[in-house]
Coordinates of C-alpha atoms in Angstrom, one line a residue:
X873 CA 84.1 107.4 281.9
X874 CA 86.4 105.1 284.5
X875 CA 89.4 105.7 282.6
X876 CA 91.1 105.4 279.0
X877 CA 91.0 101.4 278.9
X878 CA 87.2 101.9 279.5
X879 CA 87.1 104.7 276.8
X880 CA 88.7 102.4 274.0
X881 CA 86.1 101.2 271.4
X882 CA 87.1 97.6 270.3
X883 CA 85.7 97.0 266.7
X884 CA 84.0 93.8 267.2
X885 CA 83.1 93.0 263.5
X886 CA 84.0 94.7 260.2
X887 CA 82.6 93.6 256.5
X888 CA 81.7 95.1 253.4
X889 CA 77.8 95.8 252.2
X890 CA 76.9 95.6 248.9
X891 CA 73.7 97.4 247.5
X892 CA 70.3 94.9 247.7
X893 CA 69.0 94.6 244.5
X894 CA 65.9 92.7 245.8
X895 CA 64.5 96.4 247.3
X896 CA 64.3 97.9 244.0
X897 CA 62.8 96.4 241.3
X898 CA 64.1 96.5 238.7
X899 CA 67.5 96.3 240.0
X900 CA 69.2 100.2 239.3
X901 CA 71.2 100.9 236.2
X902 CA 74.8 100.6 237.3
X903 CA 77.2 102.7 235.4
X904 CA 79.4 105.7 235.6
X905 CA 78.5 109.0 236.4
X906 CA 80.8 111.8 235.6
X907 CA 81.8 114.6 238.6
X908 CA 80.9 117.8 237.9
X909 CA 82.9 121.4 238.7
X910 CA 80.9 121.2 242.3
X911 CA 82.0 118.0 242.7
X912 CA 85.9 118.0 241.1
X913 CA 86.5 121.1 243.3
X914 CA 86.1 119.4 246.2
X915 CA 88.7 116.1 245.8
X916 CA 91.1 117.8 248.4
X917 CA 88.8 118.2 251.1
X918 CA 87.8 116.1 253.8
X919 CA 85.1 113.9 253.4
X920 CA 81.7 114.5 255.1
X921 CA 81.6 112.7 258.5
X922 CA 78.4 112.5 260.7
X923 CA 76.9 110.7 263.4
X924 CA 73.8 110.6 265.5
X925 CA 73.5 109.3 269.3
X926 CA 70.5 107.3 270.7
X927 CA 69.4 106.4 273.9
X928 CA 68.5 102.6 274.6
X929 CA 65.2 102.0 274.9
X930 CA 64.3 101.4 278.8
X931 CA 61.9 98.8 277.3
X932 CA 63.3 98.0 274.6
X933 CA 61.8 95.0 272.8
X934 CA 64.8 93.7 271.3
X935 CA 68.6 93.1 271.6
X936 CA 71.7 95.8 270.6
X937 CA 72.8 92.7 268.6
X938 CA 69.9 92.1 266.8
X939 CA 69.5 95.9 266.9
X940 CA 72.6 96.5 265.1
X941 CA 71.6 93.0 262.6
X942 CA 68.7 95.7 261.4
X943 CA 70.7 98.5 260.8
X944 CA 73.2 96.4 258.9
X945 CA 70.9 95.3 256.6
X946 CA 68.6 98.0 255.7
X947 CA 72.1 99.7 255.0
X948 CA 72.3 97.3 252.1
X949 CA 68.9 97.9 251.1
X950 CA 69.3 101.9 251.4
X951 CA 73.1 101.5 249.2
X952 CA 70.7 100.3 246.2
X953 CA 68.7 103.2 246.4
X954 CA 72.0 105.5 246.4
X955 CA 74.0 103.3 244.7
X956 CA 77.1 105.4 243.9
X957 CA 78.0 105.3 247.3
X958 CA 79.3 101.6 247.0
X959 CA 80.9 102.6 244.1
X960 CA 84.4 103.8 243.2
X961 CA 86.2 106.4 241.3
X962 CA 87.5 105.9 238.3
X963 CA 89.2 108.2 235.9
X964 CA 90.0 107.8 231.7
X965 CA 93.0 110.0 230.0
X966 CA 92.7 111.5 227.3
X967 CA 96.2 111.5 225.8
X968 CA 95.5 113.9 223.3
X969 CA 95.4 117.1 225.8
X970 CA 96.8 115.7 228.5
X971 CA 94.1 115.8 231.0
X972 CA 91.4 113.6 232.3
X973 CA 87.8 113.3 233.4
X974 CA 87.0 111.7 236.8
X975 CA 83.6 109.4 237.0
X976 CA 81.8 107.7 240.0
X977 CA 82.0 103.8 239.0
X978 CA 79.3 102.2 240.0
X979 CA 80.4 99.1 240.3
X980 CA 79.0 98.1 243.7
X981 CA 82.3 97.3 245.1
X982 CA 81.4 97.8 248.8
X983 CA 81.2 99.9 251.5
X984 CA 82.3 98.7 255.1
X985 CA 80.1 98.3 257.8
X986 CA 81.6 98.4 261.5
X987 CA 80.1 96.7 264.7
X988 CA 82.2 98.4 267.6
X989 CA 81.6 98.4 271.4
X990 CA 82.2 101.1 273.6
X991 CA 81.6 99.7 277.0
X992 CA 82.9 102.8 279.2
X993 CA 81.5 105.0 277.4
X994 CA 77.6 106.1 278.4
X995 CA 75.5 109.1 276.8
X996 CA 76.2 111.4 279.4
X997 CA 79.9 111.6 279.0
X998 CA 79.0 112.8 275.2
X999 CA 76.6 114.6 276.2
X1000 CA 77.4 116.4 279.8
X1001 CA 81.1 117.8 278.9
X1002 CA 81.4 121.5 278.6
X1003 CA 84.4 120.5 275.6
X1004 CA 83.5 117.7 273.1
X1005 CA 85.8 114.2 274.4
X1006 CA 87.0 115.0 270.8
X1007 CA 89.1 111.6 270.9
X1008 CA 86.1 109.4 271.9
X1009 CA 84.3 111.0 269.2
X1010 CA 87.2 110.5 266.6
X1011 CA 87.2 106.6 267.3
X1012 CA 83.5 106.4 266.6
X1013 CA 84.2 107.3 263.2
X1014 CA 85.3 105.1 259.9
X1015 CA 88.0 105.6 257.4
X1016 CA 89.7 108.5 259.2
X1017 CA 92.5 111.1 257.8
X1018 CA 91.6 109.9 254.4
X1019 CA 90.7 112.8 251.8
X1020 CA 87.9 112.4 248.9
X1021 CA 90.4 111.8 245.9
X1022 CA 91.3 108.8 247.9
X1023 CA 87.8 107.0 246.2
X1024 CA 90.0 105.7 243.8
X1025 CA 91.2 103.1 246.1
X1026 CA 88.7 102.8 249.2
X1027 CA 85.4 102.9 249.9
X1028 CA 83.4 106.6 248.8
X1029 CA 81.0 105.9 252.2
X1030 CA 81.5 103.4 255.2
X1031 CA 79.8 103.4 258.8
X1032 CA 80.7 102.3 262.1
X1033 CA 77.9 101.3 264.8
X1034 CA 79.1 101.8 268.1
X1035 CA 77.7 100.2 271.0
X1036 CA 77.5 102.3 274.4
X1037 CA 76.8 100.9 278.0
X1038 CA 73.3 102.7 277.3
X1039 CA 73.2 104.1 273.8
X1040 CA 74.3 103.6 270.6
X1041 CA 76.5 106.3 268.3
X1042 CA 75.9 105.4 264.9
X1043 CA 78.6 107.4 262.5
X1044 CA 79.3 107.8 259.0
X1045 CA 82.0 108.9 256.7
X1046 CA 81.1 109.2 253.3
X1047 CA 83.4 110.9 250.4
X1048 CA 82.0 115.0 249.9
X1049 CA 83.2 114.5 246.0
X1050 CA 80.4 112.8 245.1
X1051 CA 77.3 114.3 247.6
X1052 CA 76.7 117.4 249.7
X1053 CA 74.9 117.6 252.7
X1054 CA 71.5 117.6 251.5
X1055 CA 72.0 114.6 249.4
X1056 CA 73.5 112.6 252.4
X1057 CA 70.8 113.1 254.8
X1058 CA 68.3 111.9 251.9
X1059 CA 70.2 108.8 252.4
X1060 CA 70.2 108.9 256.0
X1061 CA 66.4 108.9 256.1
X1062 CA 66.3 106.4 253.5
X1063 CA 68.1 103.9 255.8
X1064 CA 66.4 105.3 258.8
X1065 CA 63.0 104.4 257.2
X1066 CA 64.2 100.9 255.9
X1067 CA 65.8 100.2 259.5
X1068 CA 62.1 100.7 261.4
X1069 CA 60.7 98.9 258.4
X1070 CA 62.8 96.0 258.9
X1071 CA 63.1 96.2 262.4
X1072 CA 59.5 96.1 263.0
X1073 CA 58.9 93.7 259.9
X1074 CA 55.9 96.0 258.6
X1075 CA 57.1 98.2 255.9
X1076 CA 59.4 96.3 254.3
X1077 CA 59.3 92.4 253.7
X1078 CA 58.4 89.5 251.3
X1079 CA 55.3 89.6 251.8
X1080 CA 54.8 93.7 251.9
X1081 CA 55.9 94.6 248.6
X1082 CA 53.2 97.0 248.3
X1083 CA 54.6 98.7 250.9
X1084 CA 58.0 98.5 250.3
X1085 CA 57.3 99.9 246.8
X1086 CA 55.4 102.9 248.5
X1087 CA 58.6 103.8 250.0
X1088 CA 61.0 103.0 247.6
X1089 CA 59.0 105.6 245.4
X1090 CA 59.5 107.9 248.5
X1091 CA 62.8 108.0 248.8
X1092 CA 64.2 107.0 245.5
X1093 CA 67.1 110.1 244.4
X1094 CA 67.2 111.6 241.1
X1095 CA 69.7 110.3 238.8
X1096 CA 68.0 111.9 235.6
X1097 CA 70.5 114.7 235.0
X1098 CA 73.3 112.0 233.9
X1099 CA 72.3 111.4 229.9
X1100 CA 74.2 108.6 229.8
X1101 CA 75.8 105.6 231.7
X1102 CA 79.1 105.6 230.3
X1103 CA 80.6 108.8 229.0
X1104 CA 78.3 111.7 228.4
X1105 CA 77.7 114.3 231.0
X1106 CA 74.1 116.1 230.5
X1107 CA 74.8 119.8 232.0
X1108 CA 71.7 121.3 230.9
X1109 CA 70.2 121.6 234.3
X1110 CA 72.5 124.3 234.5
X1111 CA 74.4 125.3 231.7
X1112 CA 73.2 126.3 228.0
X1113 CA 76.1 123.8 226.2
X1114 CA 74.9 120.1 226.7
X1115 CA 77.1 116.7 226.6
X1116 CA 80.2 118.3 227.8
X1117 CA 83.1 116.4 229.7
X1118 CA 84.6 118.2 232.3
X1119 CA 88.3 117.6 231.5
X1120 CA 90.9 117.9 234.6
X1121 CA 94.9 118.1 233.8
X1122 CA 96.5 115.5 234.3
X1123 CA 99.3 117.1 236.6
X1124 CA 96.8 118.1 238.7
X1125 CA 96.0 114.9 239.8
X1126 CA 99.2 113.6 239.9
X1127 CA 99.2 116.2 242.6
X1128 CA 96.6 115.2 244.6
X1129 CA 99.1 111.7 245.6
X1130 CA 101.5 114.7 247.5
X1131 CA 98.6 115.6 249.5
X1132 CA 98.6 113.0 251.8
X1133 CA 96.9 112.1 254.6
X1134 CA 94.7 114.8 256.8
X1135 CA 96.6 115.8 260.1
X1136 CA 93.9 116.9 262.4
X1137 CA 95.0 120.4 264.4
X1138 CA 94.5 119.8 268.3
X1139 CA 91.2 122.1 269.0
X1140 CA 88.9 122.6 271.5
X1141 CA 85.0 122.0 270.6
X1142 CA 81.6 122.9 271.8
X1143 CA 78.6 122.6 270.5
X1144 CA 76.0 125.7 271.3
X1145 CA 72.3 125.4 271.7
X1146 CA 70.7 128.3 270.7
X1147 CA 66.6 128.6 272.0
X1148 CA 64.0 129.7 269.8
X1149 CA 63.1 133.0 271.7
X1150 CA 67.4 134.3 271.9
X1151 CA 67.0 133.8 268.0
X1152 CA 64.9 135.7 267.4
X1153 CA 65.5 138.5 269.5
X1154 CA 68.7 138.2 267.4
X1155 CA 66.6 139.0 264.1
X1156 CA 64.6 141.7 265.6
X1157 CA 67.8 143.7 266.7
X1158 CA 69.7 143.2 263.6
X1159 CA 67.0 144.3 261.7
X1160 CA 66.2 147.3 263.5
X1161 CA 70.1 148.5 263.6
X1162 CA 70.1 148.1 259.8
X1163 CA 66.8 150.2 259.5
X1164 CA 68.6 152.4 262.0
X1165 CA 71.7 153.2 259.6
X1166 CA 69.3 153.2 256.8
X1167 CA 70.5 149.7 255.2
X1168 CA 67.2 148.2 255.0
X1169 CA 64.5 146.5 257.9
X1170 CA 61.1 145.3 257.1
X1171 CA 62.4 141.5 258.3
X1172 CA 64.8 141.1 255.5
X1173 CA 67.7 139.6 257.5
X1174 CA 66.7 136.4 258.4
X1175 CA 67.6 134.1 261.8
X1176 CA 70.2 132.3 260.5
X1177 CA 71.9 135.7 259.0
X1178 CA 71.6 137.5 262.5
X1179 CA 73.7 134.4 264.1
X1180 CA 75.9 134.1 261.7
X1181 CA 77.0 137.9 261.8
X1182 CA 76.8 137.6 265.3
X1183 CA 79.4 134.5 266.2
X1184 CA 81.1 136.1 263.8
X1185 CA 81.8 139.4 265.4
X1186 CA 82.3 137.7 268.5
X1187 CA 84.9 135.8 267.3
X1188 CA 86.7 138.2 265.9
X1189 CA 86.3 140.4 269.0
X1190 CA 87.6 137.1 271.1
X1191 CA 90.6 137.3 268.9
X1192 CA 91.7 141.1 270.2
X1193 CA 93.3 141.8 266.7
X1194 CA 95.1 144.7 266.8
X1195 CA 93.9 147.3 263.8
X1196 CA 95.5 149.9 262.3
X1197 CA 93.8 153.3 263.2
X1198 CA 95.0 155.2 260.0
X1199 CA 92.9 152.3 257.9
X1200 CA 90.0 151.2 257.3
X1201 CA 90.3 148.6 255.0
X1202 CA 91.4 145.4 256.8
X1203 CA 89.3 142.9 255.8
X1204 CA 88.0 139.5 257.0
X1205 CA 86.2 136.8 255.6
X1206 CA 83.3 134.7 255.9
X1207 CA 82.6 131.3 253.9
X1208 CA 79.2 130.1 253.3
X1209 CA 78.2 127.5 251.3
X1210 CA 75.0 128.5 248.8
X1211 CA 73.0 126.1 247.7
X1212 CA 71.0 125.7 243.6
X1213 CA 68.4 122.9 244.7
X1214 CA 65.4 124.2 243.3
X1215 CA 67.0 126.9 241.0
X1216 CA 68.7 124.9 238.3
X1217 CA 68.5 121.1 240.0
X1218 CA 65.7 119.0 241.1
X1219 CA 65.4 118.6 245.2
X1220 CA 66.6 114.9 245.0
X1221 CA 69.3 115.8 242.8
X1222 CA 72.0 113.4 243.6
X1223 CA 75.7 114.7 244.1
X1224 CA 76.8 118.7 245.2
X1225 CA 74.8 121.2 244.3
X1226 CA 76.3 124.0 246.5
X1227 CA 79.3 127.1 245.4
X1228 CA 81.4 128.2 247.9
X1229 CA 80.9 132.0 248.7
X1230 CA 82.9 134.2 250.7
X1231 CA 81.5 137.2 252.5
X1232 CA 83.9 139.9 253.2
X1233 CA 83.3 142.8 255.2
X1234 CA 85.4 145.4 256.9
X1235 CA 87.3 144.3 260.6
X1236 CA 85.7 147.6 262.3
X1237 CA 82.2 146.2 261.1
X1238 CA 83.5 143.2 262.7
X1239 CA 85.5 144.5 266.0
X1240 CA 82.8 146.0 268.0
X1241 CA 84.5 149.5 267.3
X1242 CA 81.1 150.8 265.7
X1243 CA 77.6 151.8 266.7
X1244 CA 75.1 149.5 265.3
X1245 CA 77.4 146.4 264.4
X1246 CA 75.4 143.7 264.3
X1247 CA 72.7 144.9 261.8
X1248 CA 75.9 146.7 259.4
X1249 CA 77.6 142.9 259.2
X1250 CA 74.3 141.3 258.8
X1251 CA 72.9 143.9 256.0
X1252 CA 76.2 143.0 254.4
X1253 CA 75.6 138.9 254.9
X1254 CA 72.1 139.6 253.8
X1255 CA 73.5 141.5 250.6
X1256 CA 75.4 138.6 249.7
X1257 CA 73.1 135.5 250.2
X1258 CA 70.1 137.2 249.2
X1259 CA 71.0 139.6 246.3
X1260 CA 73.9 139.8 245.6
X1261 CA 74.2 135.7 244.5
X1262 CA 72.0 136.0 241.2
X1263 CA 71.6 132.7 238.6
X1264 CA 74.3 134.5 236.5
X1265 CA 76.9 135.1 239.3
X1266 CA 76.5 131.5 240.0
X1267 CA 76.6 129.9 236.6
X1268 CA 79.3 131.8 236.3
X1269 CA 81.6 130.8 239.0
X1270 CA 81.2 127.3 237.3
X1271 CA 82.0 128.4 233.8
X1272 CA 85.0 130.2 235.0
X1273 CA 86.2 126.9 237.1
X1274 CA 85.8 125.0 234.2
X1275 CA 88.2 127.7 232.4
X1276 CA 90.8 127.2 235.1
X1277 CA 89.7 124.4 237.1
X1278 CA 91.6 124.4 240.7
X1279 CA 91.1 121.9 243.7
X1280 CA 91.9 124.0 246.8
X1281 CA 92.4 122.2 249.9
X1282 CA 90.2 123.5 253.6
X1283 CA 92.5 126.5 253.6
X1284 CA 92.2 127.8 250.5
X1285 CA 88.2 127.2 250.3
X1286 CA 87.7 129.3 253.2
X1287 CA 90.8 132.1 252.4
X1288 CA 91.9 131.7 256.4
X1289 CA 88.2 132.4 257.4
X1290 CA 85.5 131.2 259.2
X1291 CA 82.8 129.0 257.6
X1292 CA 79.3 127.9 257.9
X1293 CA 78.7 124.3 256.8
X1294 CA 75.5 122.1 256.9
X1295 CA 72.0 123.5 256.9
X1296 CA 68.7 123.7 259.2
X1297 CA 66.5 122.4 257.2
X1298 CA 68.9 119.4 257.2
X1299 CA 65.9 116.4 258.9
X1300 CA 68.9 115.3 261.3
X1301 CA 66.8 114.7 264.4
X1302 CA 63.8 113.1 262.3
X1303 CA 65.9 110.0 261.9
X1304 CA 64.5 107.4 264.1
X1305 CA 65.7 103.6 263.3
X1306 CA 63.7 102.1 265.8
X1307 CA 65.2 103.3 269.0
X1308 CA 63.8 106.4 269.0
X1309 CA 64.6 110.1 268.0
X1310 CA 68.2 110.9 268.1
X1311 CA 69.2 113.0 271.5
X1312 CA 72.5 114.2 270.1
X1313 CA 74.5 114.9 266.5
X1314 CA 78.5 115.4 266.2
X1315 CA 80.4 115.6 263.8
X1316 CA 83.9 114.2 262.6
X1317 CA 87.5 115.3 262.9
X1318 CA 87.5 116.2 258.8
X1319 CA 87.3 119.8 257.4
X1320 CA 87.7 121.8 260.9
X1321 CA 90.4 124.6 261.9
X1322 CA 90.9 127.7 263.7
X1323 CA 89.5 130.4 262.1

C-alpha cells in the first residue's frame, strides 16, 4: 500500500437488485414471513458481514468489468431463490395488548449492489500483515454501523464488489434477524453456482433450462415451515402448540429507535491458522488429561472443543487477572452458539436456527493454576455442547423467551465473555464464481469486542 489516497476505495457504481423471477419458474410466492424467538432476539445485534478475497486469474479470459457484470446478475437470480433477503420488515399492532409481531415483507424492494475500486490496495497487503488493515477491510463492506431492527427502513442484505490492483474482495452485509450463518452461506453458494453458470454461459441460459432447473432444485431453501403467507406462524417444527404469533411489546420496540447506531471499539485483529496435525495433538491431550482426572476419554472431546478450551485459557491467562486465593468461585464465561438443524428443522431451513449458550466454568480451571487444565475446561465444554444441551433444555429456552421475550444487545448475549461464532462445516472456501477458489475470508466490523 503507497499510502492512504491509494488505500481509499472509490465506489464506482451503486444500484438496487431485485430478485429474477425468470430463474425460477414459477416465480416464488412473495408474502410475509413472521420472525421467530431466534430470530426477534437478535434485532439489537449487528448484522452478519462477510467477505471472500480472490486472486485474478493470470489468464484470465475475461475482464474485472465484465467479471463484476456476472456477479451482479446472478445476484439477482440467486435473490429469487432467497427472496426475503430483498425484502423488508414490517410489523402490525395489535392495540388490544399493546404489543406487536414483526414479519419479513417480501416485497422485493431491493438490495444494493456496489461496484468499488481499490486501486492501491493488492492481495498481499490483506493478506501479508501480522494485524488485519482493519480500516481497509471496514470500507470493503456495505451498510456499515447499522443494526438488524434497522430492516424496517433499509435494505435486510446489500454487497459491495471491490476491485483490487490484482484481486477482487467481494463482501456482504446481510441483516442476522432474519438468517444465521448456515442459511447465508446456502445463499452464497447459490450465487456462486449461478455466477460460474453465467459467467461461462453453460449452466444457466435461455437455451439451458434443463440445466438451470437442475440447479435451481439444488439450491432452492426451505420455506415450508411458514403455514401461511400473511399471518399465521406454523411452530410445529419445534413446538407442540401450532399457529401461534410471537407477540413483542410495543415499548420494546420503541426502544430499539434509542439504540442507535453501532460504534465500533478500536481493536487489534489477527486471524490464526491452525494445521491439521497441531489440532489434533490438541484433541489427543485434552482427552487424555480428562481420562487422567477421571472426567471421561475414549475421544469424546472433539477438535473444535480442545481449541476452543484452549484460546480460551490462554486468553484468560494473557489477561493476568488477579484471583482471590480464599475463593474459588470466580467464574468466567464462554458463549457458543448451538445449532437445531437436523433436530427439530430441515437443513435448508431458511432463517436462525441457533440458541445462544454460555459455558461457565471456574477462573482456576481457566488460569493455568491447575494440573491438567486443558482437558478439566474442555470436559466441561464437552458437558455442555454434548450433554448437557438436550431437546428439552432447548425448546425450553424458547418457551421461556417467549414468556419474557428480551432483545439483548452484543454485551448482554455474551455476559462480558468470549464467544464462538460461525462454524467449520460452513462451505466458505468452496465458493468459486469463476475466478477461482477464494485465498482469504474476513469478516466485518459488526458484533466484535474485547472479551
Amino acid at each position: 500500500m503507497a499510502n492512504d489516497d491509494d488505500a481509499r476505495v472509490q465506489v464506482l457504481s451503486t444500484s438496487l437488485v431485485h430478485a429474477n423471477n425468470k430463474t425460477t419458474q414459477p416465480p416464488p410466492p412473495y408474502g410475509r414471513i413472521p420472525l421467530t424467538p431466534c430470530d426477534l432476539r437478535l434485532l439489537l445485534v449487528g448484522t452478519i458481514q462477510k467477505g471472500l478475497l480472490f486472486r485474478k486469474p493470470a489468464a484470465a479470459t475475461t475482464t474485472t468489468v465484465a467479471f463484476v457484470d456476472s456477479l451482479k446478475s446472478s445476484f439477482s437470480a440467486a435473490l429469487a431463490l432467497f427472496y426475503p433477503f430483498a425484502g423488508r420488515l414490517s410489523a402490525d399492532e395489535h392495540p388490544e395488548d399493546g404489543t406487536a409481531t414483526i414479519y419479513i415483507d417480501c416485497n422485493d424492494a431491493g438490495a444494493p449492489f456496489a461496484h468499488a475500486s481499490a486501486a492501491g490496495v493488492s492481495v498481499a497487503d490483506i493478506l501479508d500483515p501480522v494485524y488485519i488493515p482493519s480500516d481497509v477491510i471496514l470500507s470493503f463492506f456495505p451498510l456499515n454501523w447499522l443494526r438488524n431492527y434497522h430492516g424496517f427502513e433499509h435494505p435486510l442484505a446489500a454487497v459491495q464488489v471491490t476491485e483490487l490492483s490484482d484481486g477482487v474482495f467481494v463482501g456482504w452485509t446481510i441483516s442476522h434477524a432474519v438468517a444465521d450463518g448456515a442459511t447465508i452461506w446456502k445463499f452464497v453458494k447459490s450465487w456462486s453456482a449461478l455466477c460460474r453458470g453465467d459467467y461461462d454461459h453453460k449452466l444457466i441460459g435461455p437455451n439451458n433450462s434443463n440445466c438451470r432447473e437442475k440447479i435451481i432444485l439444488d439450491l432452492i431453501p426451505l420455506f415450508d415451515n411458514y403455514v401461511s403467507s400473511t399471518a399465521a406462524f406454523s411452530r410445529n417444527w419445534f413446538i407442540d402448540e401450532k399457529h401461534r404469533l410471537i407477540k413483542i411489546p410495543i415499548t420494546k420496540i420503541k426502544e430499539f429507535e434509542g439504540e442507535g447506531k453501532i460504534v465500533f471499539p478500536q481493536l487489534k485483529e489477527r486471524v490464526l491458522h491452525f494445521s491439521r496435525r497441531t489440532l489434533e495433538d490438541l484433541k489427543t491431550r485434552a482427552n487424555a488429561e480428562a481420562a487422567d482426572i477421571g472426567c471421561f476419554g475414549d475421544g469424546k472431546i472433539s477438535s473444535l472443543q480442545s481449541l476452543i478450551s484452549h484460546l480460551w485459557r490462554a486468553v484468560i491467562r494473557n489477561k493476568n487477572i488477579t484471583l482471590d486465593p480464599d475463593s474459588d468461585q470466580e467464574e468466567a464465561a464462554f458463549v457458543v452458539q448451538v445449532g437445531f438443524r437436523s433436530r427439530f428443522v430441515p437443513e435448508d431451513y431458511f432463517g436462525n436456527a441457533v440458541i445462544t449458550w454460555p459455558i461457565v466454568v471456574k477462573l482456576t480451571e481457566l488460569s493455568g493454576g491447575r494440573d491438567k487444565g486443558l482437558g478439566r475446561v474442555a470436559a466441561e465444554v464437552n458437558k455442555v455442547v454434548v450433554a448437557g444441551l438436550t431437546d428439552e433444555k432447548l425448546k425450553g429456552a424458547v418457551e421461556s423467551w417467549i414468556e419474557n421475550p428480551k432483545m439483548p444487545t452484543l454485551r448482554g448475549l455474551v455476559a462480558g465473555g468470549m464467544a464462538l461464532s460461525s462454524s467449520p462445516r460452513f462451505d466458505v472456501y468452496g465458493n468459486d464464481f469463476g475466478w477461482g477458489k477464494p485465498v482469504a475470508v474476513r469478516n466485518g466490523p459488526r458484533n466484535k469486542f474485547d472479551g
